[in-house]
Short mmCIF file of C-alpha atoms in Angstrom, two decimals:
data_model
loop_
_atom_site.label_atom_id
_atom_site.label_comp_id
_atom_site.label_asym_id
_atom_site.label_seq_id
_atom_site.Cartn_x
_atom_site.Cartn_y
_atom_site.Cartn_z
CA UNK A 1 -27.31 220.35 102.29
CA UNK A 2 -28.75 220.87 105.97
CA UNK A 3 -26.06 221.44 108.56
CA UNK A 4 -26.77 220.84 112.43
CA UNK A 5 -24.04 223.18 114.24
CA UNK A 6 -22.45 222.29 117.72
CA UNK A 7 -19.57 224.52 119.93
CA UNK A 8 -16.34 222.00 118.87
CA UNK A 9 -14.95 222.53 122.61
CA UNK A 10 -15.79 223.53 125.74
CA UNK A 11 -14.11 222.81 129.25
CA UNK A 12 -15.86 223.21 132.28
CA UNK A 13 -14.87 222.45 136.06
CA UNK A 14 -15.78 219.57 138.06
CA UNK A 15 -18.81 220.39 139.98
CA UNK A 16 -19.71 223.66 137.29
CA UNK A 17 -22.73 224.23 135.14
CA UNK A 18 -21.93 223.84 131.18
CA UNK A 19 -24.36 223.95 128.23
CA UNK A 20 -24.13 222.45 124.97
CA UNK A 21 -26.18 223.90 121.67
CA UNK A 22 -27.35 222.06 118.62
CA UNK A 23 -28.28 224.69 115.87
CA UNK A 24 -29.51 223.77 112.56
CA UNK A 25 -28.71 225.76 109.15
CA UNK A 26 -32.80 225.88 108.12
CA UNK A 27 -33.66 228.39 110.35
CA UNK A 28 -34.67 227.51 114.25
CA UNK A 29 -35.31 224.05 115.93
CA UNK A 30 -38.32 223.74 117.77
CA UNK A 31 -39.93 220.70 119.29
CA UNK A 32 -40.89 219.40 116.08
CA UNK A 33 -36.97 218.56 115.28
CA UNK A 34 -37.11 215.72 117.74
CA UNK A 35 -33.81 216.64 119.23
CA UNK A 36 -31.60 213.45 120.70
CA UNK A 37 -28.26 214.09 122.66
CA UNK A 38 -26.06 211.15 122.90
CA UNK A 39 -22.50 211.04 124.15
CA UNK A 40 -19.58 209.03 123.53
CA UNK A 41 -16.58 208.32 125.26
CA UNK A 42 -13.14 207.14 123.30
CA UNK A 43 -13.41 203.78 122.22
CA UNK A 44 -16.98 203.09 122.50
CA UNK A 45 -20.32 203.56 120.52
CA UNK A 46 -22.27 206.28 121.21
CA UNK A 47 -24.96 206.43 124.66
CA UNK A 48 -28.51 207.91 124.17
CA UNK A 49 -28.86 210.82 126.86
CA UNK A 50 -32.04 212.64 125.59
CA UNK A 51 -34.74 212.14 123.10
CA UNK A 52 -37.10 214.39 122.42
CA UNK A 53 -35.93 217.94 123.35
CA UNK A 54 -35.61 216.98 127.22
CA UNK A 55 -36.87 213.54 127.81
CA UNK A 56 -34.42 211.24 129.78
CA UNK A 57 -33.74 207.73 129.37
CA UNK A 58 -33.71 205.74 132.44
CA UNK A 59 -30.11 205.42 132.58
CA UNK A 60 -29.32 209.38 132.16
CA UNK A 61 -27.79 210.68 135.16
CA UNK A 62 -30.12 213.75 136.65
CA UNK A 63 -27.35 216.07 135.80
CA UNK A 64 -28.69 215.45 131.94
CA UNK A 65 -31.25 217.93 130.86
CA UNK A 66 -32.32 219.11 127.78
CA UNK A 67 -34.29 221.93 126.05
CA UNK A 68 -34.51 224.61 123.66
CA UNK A 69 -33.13 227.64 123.80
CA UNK A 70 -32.66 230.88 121.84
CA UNK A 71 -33.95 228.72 118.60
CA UNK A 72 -31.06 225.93 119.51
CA UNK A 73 -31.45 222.76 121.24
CA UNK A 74 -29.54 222.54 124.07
CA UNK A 75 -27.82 220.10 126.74
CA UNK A 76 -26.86 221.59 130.11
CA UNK A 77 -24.73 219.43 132.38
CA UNK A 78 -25.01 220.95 136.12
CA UNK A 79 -22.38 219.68 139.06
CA UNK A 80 -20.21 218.15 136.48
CA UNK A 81 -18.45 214.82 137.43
CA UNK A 82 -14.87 213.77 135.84
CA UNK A 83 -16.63 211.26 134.14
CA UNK A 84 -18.65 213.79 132.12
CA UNK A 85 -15.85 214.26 129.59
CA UNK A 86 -16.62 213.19 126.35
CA UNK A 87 -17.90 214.08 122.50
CA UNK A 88 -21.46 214.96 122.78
CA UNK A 89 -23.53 214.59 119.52
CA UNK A 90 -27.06 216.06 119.12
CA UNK A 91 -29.23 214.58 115.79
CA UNK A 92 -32.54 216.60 114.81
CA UNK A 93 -34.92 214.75 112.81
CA UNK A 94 -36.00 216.79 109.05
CA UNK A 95 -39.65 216.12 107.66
CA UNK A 96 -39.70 213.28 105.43
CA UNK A 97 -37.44 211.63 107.68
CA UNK A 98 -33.94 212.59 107.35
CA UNK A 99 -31.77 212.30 109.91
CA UNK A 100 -28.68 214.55 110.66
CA UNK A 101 -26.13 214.72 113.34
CA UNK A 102 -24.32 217.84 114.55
CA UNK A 103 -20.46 218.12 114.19
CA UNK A 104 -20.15 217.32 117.90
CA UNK A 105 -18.79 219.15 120.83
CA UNK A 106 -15.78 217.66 122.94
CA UNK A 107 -16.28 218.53 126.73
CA UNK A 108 -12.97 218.69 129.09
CA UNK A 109 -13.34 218.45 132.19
CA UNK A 110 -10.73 220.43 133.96
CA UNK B 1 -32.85 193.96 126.61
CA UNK B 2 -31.89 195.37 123.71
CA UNK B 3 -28.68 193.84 121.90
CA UNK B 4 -27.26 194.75 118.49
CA UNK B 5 -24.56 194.07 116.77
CA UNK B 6 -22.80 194.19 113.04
CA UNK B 7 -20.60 192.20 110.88
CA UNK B 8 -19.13 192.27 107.68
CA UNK B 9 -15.56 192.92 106.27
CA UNK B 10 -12.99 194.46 108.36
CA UNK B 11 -10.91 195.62 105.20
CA UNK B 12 -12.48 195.88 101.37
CA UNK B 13 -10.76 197.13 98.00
CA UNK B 14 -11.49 200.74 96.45
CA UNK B 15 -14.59 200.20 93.87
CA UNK B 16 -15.98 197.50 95.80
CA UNK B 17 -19.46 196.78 97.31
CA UNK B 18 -19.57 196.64 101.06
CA UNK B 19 -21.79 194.89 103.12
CA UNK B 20 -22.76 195.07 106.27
CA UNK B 21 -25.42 192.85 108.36
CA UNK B 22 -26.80 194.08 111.87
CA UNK B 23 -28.38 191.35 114.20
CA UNK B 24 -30.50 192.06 116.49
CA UNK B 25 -32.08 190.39 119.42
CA UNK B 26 -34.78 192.10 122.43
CA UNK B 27 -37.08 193.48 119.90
CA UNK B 28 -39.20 192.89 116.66
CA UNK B 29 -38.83 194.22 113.41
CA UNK B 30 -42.18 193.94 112.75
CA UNK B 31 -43.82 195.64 115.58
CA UNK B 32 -45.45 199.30 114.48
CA UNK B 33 -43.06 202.10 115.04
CA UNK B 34 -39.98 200.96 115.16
CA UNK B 35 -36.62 200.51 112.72
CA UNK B 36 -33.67 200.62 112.80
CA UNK B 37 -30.76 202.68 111.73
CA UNK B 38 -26.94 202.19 110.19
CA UNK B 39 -24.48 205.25 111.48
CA UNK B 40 -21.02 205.70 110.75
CA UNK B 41 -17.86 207.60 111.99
CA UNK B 42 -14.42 208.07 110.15
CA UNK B 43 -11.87 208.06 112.67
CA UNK B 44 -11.20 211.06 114.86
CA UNK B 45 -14.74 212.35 113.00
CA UNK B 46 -17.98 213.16 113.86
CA UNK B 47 -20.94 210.45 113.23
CA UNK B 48 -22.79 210.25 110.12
CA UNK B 49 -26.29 209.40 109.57
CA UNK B 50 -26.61 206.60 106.57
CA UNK B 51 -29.94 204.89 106.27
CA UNK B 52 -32.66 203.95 108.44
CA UNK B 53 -35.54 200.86 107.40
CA UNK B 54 -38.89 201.42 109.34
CA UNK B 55 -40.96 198.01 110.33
CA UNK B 56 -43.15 198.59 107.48
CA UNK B 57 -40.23 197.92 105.01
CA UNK B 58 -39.95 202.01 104.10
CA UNK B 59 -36.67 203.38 103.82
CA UNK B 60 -34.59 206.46 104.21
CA UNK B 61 -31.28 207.75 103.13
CA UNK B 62 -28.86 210.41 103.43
CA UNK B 63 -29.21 212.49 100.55
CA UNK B 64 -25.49 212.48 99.75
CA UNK B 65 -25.02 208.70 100.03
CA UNK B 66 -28.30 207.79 98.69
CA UNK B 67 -27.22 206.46 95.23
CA UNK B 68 -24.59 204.32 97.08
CA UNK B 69 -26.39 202.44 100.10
CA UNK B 70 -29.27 200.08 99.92
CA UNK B 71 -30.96 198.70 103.14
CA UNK B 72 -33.26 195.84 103.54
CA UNK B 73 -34.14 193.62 106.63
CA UNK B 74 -34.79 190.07 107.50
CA UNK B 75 -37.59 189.85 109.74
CA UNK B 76 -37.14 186.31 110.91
CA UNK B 77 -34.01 186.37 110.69
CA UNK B 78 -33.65 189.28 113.09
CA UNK B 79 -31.14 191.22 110.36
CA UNK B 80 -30.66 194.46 108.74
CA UNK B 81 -28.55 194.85 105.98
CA UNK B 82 -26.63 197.50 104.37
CA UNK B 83 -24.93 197.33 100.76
CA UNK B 84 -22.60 200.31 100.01
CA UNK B 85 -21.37 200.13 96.35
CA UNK B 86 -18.30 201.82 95.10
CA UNK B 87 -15.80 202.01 97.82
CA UNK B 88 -13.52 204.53 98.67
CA UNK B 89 -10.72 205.48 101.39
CA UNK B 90 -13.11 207.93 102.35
CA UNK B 91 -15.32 205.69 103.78
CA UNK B 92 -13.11 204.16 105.74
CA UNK B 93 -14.82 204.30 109.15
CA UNK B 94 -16.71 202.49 111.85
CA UNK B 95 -20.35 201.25 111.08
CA UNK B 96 -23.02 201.22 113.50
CA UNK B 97 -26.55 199.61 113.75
CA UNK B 98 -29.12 201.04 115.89
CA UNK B 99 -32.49 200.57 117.20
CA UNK B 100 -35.06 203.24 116.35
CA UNK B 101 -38.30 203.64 118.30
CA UNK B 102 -39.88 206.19 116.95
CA UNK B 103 -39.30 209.75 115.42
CA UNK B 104 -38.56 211.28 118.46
CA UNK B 105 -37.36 208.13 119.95
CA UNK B 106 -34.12 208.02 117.93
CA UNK B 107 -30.88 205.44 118.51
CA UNK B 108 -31.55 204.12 122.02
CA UNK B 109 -29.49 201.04 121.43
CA UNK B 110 -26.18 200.66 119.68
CA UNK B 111 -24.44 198.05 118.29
CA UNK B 112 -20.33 197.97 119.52
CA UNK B 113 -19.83 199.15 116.04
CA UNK B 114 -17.00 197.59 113.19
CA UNK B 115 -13.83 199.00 111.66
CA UNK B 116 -14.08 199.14 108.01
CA UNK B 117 -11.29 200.23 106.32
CA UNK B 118 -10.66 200.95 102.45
CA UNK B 119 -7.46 200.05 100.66
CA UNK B 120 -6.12 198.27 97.53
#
């Protein structure tokens, strides 16, 4: 059973730099893995960030970016806001079309 | 714009068949490309990919659930639904719908989600 990997916490000051890695148990994700970012806050569905490895929705703040990065995907937040803290999920796309989501990472902001 | 959103049972019985239905409105079911996608999330979990029906009527599953879940869509209707036979407490969770655009286009939209809980 494939496993997509994420850091279970971080915490990162307001106005800092953090970044967020989605690693998958089949070796390393590349482009072709389709990686999405999405986060959620409590008590809502999840929010589409990034699709693609690093493409941006319209509504994804500028402080979104994605890419890839030592064979992970990754999510870097820079000048963190309060309202940054969430769960962020990342879901990589497997030929043949399955679909799996990482275990998530819960950001503090502190 | 884009609106989804489910409905179905907010409590069923262990060995029972759930299921779900996901309306839709702000898109077609029909048009080339896209689908759309059922998600779920046990509370205080992370989310779990379930199925996903493309607008050419093929389907995908999560391995592990596959023999469980069957998804099929109502194209003018607007619908998508999702059976899930033989209950459990385990699978007590919230159920999303989602829009898919593409493969790399995944889950732009999101229904608000529903509770489902399991217990006799």
């Amino acid at each position: 059973q494939t496993v997509v990997t994420q850091e279970p916490s971080l915490t990162v000051s307001p106005g800092g730099t953090v970044t967020l890695t989605c690693a998958s148990s089949t070796g390393a994700v590349t482009s072709g893995y389709f990686p999405n970012w999405f986060q959620q806050k409590p008590g809502q569905a999840p929010r589409a960030l990034i699709y693609s490895t690093s493409n941006k929705h319209s509504w994804t703040p500028a402080r979104f970016s994605g890419s890839l990065i030592g064979g992970k995907a990754a999510l870097t937040l820079s000048g963190v806001q309060p309202e940054d803290e969430a769960e962020y999920y990342c879901l990589l796309y497997y030929y043949g079309g399955q679909l799996v989501f990482g275990g998530g990472t819960k950001l503090t902001v502190l | 714009q884009i609106t989804l959103k489910e409905s179905g049972p907010a409590l069923v019985k262990p060995t029972q068949t759930l299921t779900l239905t996901c309306t839709f409105s702000g898109f077609s079911l029909s048009t080339s490309g896209v689908g759309v996608g059922w998600i779920r999330q046990p509370p205080g979990k992370a989310l779990e990919w379930l199925a996903l029906i493309y607008w050419n009527d093929d389907k995908r599953y999560s391995p592990s659930l596959k023999s469980r879940l069957t998804i099929t869509k109502d194209t003018s209707k607007n619908q998508v639904v999702l059976t899930m036979t033989t209950m459990d407490p385990v699978d007590t969770a919230t159920y999303y719908c989602a829009h898919r655009e593409s493969d790399y286009k995944l889950f732009d939209y999101w229904g608000q989600g529903t509770l489902v809980t399991v217990s006799s």
